[in-house]
Coordinates of C-alpha atoms and ligand atoms in Angstrom, one line a residue:
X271 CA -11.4 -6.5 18.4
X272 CA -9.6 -7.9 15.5
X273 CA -5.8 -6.8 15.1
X274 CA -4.9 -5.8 11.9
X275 CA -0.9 -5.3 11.0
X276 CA 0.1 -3.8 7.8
X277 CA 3.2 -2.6 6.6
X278 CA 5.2 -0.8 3.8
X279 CA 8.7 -1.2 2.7
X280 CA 10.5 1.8 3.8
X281 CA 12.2 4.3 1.9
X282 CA 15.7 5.1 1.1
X283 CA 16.8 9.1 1.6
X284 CA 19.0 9.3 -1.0
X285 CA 16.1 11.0 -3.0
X286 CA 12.8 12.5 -2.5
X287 CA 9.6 10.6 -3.0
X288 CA 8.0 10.3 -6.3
X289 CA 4.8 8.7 -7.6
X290 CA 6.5 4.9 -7.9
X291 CA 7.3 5.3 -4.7
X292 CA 3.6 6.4 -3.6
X293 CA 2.0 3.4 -5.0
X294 CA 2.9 0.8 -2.0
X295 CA 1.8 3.5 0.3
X296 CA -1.5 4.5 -1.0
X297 CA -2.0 0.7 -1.7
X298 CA -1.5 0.1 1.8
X299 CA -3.0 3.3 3.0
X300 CA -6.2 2.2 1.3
X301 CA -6.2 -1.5 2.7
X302 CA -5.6 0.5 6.5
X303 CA -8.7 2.3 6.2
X304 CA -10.7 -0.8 4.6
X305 CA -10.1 -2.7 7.9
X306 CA -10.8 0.4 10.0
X307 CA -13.8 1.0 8.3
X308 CA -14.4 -2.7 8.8
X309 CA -14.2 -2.1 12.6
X310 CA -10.5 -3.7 13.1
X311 CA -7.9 -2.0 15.3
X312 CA -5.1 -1.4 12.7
X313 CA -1.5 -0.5 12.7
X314 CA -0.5 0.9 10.0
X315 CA 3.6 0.9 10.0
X316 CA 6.1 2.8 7.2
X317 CA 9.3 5.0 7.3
X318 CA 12.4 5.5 6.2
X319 CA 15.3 3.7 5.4
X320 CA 17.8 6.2 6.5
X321 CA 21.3 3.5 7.0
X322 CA 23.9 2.5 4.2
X323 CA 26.5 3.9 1.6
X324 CA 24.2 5.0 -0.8
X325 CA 22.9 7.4 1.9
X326 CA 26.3 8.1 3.0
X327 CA 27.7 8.6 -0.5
X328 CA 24.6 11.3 -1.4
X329 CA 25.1 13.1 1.7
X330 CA 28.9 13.5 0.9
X331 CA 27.6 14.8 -2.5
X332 CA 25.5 17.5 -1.3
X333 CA 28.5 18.2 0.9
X334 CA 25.7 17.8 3.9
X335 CA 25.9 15.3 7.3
X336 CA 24.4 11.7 6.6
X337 CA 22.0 12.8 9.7
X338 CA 20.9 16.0 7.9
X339 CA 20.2 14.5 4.9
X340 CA 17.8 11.6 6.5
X341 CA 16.4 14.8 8.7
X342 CA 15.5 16.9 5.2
X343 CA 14.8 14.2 2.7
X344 CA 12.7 12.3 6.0
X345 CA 10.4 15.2 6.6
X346 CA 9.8 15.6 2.6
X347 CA 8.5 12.0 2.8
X348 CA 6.0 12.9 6.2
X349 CA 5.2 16.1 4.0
X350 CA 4.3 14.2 1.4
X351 CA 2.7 11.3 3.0
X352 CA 0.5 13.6 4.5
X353 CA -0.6 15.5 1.6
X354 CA -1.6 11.7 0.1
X355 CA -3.6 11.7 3.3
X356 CA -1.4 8.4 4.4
X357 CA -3.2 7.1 7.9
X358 CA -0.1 5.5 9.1
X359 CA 0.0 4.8 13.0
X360 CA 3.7 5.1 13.4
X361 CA 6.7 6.5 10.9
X362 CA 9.5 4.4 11.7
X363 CA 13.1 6.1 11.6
X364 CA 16.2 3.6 11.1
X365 CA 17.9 5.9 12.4
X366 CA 16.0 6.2 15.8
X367 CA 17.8 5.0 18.9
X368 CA 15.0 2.7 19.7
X369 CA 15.4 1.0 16.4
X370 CA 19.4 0.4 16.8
X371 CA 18.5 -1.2 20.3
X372 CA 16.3 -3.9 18.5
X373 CA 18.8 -4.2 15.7
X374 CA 21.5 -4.9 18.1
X375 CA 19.4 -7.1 20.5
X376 CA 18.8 -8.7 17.2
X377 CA 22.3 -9.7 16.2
X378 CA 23.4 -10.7 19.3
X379 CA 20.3 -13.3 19.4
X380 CA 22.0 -14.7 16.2
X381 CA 25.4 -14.6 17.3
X382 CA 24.5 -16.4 20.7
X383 CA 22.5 -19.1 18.5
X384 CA 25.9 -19.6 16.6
X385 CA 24.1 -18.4 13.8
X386 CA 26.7 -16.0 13.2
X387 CA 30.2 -16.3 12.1
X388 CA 33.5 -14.3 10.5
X389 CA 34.2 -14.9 7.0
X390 CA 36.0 -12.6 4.0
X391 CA 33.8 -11.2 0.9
X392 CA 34.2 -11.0 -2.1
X393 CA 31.9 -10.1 -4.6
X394 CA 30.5 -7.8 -7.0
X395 CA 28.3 -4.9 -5.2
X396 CA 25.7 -2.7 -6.4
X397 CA 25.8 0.8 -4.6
X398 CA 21.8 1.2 -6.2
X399 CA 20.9 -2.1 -4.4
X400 CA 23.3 -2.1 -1.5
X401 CA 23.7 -5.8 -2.1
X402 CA 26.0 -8.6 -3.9
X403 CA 25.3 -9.9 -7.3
X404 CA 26.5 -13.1 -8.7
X405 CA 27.8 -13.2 -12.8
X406 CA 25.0 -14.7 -13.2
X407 CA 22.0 -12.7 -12.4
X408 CA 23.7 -9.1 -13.9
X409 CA 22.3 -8.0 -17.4
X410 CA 25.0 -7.4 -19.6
X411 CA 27.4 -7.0 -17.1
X412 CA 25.4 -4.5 -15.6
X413 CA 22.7 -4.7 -12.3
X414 CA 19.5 -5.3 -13.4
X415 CA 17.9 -2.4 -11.8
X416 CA 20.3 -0.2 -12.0
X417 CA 22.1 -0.6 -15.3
X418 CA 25.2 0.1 -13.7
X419 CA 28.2 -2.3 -13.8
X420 CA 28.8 -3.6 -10.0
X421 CA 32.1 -2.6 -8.2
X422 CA 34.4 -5.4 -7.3
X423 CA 34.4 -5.3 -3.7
X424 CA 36.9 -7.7 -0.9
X425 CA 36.3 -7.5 3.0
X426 CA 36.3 -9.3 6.1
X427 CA 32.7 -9.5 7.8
X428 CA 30.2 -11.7 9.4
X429 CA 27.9 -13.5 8.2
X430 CA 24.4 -15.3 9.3
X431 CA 24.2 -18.9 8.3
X432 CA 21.4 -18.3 5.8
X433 CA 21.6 -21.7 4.0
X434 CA 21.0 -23.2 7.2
X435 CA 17.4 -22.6 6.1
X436 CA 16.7 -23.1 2.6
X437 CA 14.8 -26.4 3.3
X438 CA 12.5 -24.9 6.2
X439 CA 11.8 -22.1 3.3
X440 CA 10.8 -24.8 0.6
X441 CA 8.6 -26.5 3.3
X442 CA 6.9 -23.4 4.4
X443 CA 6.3 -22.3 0.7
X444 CA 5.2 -25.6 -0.3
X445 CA 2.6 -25.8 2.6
X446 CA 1.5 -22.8 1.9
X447 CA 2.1 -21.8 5.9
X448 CA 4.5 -18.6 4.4
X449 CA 2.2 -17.2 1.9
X450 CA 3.6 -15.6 -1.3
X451 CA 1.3 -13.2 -3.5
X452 CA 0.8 -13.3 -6.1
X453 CA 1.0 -16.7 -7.3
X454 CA 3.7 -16.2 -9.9
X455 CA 6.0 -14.3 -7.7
X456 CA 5.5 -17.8 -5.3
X457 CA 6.4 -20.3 -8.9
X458 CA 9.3 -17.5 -9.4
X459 CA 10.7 -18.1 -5.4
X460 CA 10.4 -21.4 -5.7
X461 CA 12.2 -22.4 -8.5
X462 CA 15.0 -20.1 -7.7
X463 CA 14.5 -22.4 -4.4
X464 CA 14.8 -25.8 -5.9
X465 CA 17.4 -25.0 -8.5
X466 CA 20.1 -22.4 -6.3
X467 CA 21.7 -23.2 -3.1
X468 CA 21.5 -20.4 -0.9
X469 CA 24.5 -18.6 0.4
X470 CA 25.2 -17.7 3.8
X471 CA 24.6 -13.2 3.7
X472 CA 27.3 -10.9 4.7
X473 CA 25.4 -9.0 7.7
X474 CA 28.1 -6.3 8.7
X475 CA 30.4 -4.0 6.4
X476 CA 33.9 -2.9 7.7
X477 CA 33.6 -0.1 5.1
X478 CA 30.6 1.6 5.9
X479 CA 30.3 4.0 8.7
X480 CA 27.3 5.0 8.5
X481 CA 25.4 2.3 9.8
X482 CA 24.6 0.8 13.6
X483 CA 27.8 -0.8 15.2
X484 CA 27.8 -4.5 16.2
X485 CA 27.3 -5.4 19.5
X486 CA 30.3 -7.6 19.7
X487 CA 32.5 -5.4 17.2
X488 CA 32.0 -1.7 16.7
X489 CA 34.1 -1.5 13.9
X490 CA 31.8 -2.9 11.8
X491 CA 28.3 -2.0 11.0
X492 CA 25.2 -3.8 10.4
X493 CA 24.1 -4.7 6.7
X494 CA 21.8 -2.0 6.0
X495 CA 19.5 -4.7 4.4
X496 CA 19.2 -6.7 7.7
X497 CA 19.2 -3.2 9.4
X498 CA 16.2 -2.1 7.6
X499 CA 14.0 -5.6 7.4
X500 CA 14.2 -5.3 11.4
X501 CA 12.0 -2.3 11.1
X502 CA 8.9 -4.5 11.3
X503 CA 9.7 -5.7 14.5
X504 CA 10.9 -2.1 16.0
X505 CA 8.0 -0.1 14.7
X506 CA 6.1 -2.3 17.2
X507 CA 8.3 -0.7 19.7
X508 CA 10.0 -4.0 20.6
X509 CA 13.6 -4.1 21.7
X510 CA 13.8 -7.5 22.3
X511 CA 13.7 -6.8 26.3
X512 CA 10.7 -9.7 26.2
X513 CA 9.5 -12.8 23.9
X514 CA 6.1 -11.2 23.4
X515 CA 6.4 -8.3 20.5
X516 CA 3.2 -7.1 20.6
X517 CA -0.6 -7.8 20.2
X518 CA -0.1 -6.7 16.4
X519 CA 2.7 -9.4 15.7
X520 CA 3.0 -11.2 13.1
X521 CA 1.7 -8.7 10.3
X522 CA -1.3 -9.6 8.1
X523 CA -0.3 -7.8 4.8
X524 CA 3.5 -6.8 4.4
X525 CA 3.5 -5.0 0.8
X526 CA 6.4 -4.8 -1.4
X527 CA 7.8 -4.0 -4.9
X528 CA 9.2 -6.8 -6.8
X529 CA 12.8 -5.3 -7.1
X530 CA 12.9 -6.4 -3.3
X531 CA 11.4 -9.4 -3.4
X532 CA 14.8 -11.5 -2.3
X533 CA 14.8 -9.8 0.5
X534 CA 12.1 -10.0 1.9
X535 CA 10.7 -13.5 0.8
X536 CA 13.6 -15.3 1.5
X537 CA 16.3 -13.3 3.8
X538 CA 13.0 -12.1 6.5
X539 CA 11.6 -15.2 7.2
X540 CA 14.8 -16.6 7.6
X541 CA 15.9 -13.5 10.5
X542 CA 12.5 -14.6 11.8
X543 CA 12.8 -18.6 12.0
X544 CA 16.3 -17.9 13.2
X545 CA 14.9 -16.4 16.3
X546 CA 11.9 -18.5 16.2
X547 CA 9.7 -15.7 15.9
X548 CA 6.3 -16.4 13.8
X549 CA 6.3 -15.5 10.3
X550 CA 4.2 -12.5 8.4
X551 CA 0.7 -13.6 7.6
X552 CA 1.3 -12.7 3.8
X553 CA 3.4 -10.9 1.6
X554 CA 2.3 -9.4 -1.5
X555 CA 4.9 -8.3 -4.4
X556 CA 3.1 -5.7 -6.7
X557 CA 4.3 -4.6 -9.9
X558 CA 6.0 -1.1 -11.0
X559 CA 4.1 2.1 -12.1
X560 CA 6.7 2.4 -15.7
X561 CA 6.5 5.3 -18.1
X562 CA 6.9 4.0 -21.7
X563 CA 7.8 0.6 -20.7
X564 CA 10.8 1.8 -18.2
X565 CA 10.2 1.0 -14.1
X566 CA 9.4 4.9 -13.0
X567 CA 12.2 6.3 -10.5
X568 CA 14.9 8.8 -9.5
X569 CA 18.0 7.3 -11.7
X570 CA 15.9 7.1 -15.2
X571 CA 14.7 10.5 -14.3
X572 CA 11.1 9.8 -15.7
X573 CA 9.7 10.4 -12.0
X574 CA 6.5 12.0 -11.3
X575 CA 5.8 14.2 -8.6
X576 CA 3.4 13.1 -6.8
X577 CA 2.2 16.4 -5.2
X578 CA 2.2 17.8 -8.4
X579 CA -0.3 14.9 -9.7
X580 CA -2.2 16.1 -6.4
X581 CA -2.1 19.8 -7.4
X582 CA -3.9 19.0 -10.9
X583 CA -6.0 15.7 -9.9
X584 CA -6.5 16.3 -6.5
X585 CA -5.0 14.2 -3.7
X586 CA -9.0 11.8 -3.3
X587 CA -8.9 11.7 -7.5
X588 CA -4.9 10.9 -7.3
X589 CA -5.4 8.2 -5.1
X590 CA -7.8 6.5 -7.0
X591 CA -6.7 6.8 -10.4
X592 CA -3.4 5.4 -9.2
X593 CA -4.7 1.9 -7.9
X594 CA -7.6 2.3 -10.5
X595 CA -5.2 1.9 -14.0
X596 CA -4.4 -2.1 -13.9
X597 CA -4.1 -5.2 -11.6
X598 CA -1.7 -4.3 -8.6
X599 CA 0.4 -7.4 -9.0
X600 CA 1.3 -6.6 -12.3
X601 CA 3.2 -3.4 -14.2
X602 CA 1.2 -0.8 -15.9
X603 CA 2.3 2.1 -17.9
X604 CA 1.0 5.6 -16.5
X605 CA 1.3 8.9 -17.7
X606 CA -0.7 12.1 -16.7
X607 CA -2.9 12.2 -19.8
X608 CA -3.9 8.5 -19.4
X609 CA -5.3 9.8 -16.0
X610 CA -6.8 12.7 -17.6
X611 CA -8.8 10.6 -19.4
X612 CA -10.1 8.1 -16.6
X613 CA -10.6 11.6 -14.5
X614 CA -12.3 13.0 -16.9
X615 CA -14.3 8.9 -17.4
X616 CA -14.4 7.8 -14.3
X617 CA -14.9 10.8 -11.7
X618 CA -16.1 14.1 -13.0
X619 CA -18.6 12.4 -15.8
X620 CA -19.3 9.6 -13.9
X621 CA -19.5 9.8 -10.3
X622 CA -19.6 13.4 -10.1
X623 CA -21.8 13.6 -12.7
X624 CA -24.3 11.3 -10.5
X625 CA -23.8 13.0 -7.6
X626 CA -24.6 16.1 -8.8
X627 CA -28.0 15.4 -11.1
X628 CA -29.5 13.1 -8.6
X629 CA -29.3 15.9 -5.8
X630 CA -30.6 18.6 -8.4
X631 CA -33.4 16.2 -9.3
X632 CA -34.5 15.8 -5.2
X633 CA -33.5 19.5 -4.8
X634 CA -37.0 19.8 -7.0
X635 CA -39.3 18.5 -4.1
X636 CA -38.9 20.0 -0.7
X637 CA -40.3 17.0 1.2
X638 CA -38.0 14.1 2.7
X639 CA -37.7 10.8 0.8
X640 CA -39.0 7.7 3.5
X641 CA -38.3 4.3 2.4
X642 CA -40.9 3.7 -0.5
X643 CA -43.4 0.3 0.0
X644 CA -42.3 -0.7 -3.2
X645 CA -38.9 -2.0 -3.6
X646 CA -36.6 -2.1 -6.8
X647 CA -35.4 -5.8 -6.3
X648 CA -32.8 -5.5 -8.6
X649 CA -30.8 -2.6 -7.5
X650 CA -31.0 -3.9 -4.0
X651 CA -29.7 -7.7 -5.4
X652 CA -26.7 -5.4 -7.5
X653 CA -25.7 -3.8 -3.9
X654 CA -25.3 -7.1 -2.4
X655 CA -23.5 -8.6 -4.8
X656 CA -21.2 -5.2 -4.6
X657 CA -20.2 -5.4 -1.5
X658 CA -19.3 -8.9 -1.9
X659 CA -16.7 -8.3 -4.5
X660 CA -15.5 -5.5 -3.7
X661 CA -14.7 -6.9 -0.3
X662 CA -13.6 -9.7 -1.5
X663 CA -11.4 -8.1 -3.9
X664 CA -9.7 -6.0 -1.2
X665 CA -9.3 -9.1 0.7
X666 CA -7.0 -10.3 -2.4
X667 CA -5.8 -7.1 -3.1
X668 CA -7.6 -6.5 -6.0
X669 CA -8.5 -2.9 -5.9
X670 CA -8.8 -2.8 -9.4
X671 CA -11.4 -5.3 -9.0
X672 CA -13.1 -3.8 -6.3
X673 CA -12.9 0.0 -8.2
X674 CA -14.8 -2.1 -11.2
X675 CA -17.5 -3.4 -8.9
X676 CA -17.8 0.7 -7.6
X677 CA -18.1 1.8 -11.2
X678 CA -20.5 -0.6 -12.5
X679 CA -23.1 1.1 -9.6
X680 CA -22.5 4.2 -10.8
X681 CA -23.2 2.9 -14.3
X682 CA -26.2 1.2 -13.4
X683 CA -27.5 4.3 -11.4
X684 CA -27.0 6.3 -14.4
X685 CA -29.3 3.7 -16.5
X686 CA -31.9 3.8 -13.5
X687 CA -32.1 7.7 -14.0
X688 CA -32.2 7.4 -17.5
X689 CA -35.1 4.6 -17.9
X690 CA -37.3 6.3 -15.2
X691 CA -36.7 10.1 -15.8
X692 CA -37.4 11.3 -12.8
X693 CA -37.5 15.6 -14.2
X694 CA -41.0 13.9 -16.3
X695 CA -41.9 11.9 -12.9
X696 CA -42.5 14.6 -11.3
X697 CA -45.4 16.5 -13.2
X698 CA -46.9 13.1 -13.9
X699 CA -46.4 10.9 -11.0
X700 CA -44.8 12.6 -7.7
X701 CA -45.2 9.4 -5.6
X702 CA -43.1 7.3 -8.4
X703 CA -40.7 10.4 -8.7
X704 CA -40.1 10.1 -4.7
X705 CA -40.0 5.9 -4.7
X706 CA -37.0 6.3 -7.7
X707 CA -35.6 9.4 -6.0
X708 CA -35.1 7.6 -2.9
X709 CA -33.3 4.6 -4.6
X710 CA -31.0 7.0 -6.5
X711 CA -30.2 8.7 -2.9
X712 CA -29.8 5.4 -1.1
X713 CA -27.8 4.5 -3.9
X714 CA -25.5 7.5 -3.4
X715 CA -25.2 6.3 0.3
X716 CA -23.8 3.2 -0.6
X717 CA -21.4 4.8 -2.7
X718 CA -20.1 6.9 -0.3
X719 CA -19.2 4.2 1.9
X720 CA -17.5 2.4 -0.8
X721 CA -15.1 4.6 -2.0
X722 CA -14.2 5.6 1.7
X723 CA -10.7 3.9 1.7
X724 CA -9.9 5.1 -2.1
X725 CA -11.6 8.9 -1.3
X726 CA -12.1 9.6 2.8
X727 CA -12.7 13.3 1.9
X728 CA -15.2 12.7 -1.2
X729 CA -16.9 10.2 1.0
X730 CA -17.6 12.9 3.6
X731 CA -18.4 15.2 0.8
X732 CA -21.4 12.5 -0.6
X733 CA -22.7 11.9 2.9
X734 CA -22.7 15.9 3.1
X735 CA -25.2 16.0 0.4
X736 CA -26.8 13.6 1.4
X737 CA -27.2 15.7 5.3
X738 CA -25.7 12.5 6.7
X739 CA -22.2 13.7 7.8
X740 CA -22.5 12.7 11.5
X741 CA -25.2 9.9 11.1
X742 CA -23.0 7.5 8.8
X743 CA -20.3 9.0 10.5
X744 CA -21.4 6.8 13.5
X745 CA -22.5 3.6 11.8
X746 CA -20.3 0.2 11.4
X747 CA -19.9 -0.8 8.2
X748 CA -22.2 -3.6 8.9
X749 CA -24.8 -0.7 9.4
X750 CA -23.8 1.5 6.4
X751 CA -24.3 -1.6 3.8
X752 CA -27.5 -2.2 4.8
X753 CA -30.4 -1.5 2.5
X754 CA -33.1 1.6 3.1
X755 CA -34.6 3.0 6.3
X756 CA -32.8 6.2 6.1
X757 CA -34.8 9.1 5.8
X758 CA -33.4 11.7 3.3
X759 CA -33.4 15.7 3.1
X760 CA -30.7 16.5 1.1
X761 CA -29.3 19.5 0.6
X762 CA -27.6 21.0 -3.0
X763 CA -24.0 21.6 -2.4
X764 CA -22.1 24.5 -3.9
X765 CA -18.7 22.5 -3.9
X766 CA -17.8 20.0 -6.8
X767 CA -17.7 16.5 -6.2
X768 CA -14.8 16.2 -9.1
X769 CA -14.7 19.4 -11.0
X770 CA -13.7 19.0 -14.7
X771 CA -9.6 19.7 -15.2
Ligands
MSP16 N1 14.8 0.8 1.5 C1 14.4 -0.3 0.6 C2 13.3 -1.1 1.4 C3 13.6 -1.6 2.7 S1 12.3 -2.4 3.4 C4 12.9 -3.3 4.7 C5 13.8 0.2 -0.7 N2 13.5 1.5 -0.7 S2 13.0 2.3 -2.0 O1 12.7 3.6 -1.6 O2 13.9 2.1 -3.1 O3 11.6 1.6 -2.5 C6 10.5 1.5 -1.6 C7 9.3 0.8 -2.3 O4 8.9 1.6 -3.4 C8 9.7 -0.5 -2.9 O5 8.6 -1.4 -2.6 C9 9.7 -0.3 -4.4 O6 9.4 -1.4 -5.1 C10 8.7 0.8 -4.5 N3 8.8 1.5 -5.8 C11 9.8 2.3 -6.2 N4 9.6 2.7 -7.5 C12 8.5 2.1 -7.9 C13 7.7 2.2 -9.1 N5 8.2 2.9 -10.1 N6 6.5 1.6 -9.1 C14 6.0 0.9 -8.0 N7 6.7 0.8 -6.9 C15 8.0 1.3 -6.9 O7 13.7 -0.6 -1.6

């Protein structure tokens, strides 16, 4: 069976989760149950990033322990994550002892390649980031991101010889062997690439307690950055204790905000060719959720909640209108009343809408629809050509593309029912009423298969109506896409596919 590895960034516990943060998750949540639903085995990996002074610094602030803190703000995010319906096979902890064991059988690899040496900082650190800027790259003085002036910062540490591998990078980028999505995030790397000589990364802080100890000196801790990236590996369960990592290694999707991008584009695969370990399939940098223009998060305070979004959308509806709005590489501006209107568009007039006048319309006949002799060519040839773009589009992470391609069958059904009226049909011509009747039902079918990974519990809902719960239940997708011989006796449903707001 073919081995599917995705991951998520994990998340800091100096706040709770909000809707920005939600986006990667559902993203990847969504791309999880494609390849289930696709037959793969998957492993589905997030968590939290629980390590650091930032974490340290709002745990003094609540006048709480670091540990509680990660322990109240960790359980929000499972709360959450589950509420979201996130499928995730493991939540990784940095703060589990399993995890230090790989970060310190990690740094000790490095040291023992020589990779590893004692040096003194100095610098100008952002507390938001956790990392060193140079003059250069600050905005007015101030971190990009954070639009706080950096802290001047001296200390002895060690550091891993990361310009040791600035040409490897440039090869593997140019080769397109480490692939960068999408493309202009790859231009942006590689310029920065060709034109900057990489500097070798402070990877322990004398400063910060709470953090995992070095091997070799425990009165330094390890870089929460290098710390965290090392989550890919330990949410596999390795520890380093043998070369193989698992079946699942090296990850097929590793999604991640553009804020991070550094990180993980240049300073991972570098941890990775240092040890000689093979490098992630593909990593894909999407764009911000921004209200009015401004990146949505916990220091602009223009967050959204996202299980308050649930509460009036509904957690399918949510999911869906949050990967629905505009190209996943790219930034869009959300608000609630934008979703409102694609709800209110998309779902309740449009899908819903379907769902619940082509049931009401077989409702009228109490015999089963069996496949028809006759044929309509054209919706069958649509179908096909669905299923290849929207597949394709998940494939490149286009699930705006692929929600289009789900959209323009519910648009098209809609002109079927409207051309053929069915409600006149059946005075005049019951055995045309039943040939269009079972089109609009197998229609439906294929509907509730596609919007599986957006909507599992609308999907189940659809096949409900349909009174084909457990049989597509049991299908492959190869099965489910698969044009007529079903036999259909629906029955009307009292719920609501998408009920109006
Ligand atoms: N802890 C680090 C990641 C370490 S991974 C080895 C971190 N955490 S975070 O909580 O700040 O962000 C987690 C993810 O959420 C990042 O990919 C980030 O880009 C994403 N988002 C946070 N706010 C966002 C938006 N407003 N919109 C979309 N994604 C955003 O960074």
């Amino acid at each position: 069976m073919n081995k599917f590895y995705i991951t998520t960034p994990i998340y800091y516990v100096n706040s709770y989760p909000h809707l920005g943060s939600a986006y990667t998750t559902v993203a990847a949540d969504v791309l999880a149950r494609f390849h289930r639903m696709r037959g793969e085995e998957v492993f589905f990996l997030t968590g939290t990033d629980e390590h650091g002074s930032k974490v340290a610094e709002a745990a003094a602030q609540k006048k709480t322990e670091p540990q509680k803190l990660c322990d109240q703000v960790t359980a929000k995010y499972e709360e959450v994550w589950d509420t979201l319906k996130i499928s995730y096979n493991y939540f990784i902890r940095t703060t589990d002892s399993q995890h230090a064991q790989t970060v310190r059988y990690f740094l000790n690899s490095l040291k023992e390649k020589g990779l590893i040496y004692k040096g003194q900082y100095q610098g100008l650190y952002c507390l938001g980031c956790e990392r060193y800027y140079t003059e250069k790259e600050l905005v007015d003085g101030q971190c990009p991101f954070h639009k706080k002036k950096p802290i001047s910062f001296s200390e002895e540490c060690y550091f891993f010889k990361l310009s040791a591998f600035q040409e490897k990078l440039l090869k593997l980028i140019r080769s397109q062997k480490l692939i960068i999505e999408p493309q202009e995030r790859r231009n942006e790397l590689l310029s920065f690439l060709e034109r900057n000589q990489l500097e070798d990364l402070a990877v322990s802080r004398a400063n910060v307690k709470w953090g995992i100890p070095l091997p070799w000196d425990s009165q330094q801790t390890a870089y929460v950055w290098i710390d965290a990236l090392l989550n890919y590996l330990s949410g596999l369960g390795w520890q380093g204790d043998s070369q193989k990592i698992s079946d699942f290694w090296p990850p097929d999707v590793q999604l991640l905000g553009k804020d991070i991008l550094r990180f993980h584009l240049v300073i991972w695969p570098a941890l990775l060719l240092a040890l000689d370990i093979p490098l992630p399939r593909r990593l894909y940098v999407h764009g911000f959720f921004t209200i009015n223009g401004q990146k949505m998060g916990k220091s602009l305070g223009n967050a959204l909640d996202p299980e308050k979004m649930a509460e009036v959308f509904g957690v399918d509806a949510l999911r869906w209108l949050m990967l629905s709005s505009f190209p996943f590489g790219q930034d869009g501006d959300i608000s609630q009343s934008k979703f409102y209107d694609q709800y209110q568009a998309q779902l309740a007039n449009g899908l819903g809408n379907l769902f619940r006048r082509v049931l009401t319309l077989a409702a009228k006949s109490d015999q089963d629809f069996t496949p028809p002799q006759k044929e309509e060519k054209k919706i069958i040839k649509i179908l096909q050509q669905t299923w290849k773009i929207y597949e394709k589009s998940l494939d490149d992470l286009k699930f705006e593309a692929a929600i289009e391609s789900v959209r323009k069958v519910i648009a098209e059904a809609d002109r079927y029912v409207d051309q053929n009226k069915p409600w006149e049909l059946l005075k005049k011509d019951f055995s045309r009423y039943q040939e269009v009747i079972y089109h609009l039902l197998e229609i439906l079918r294929h509907l509730g298969w596609l919007i599986r990974p957006f909507m599992p519990d609308k999907s189940d809902l659809i096949f409900k109506g349909l009174n084909l719960e457990l049989a597509e239940k049991k299908k492959s997708l190869i099965q489910g896409k698969k044009w007529g011989g079903t036999i259909f006796s629906p029955t009307p449903l009292e719920e609501i596919l998408f009920p109006r707001l």
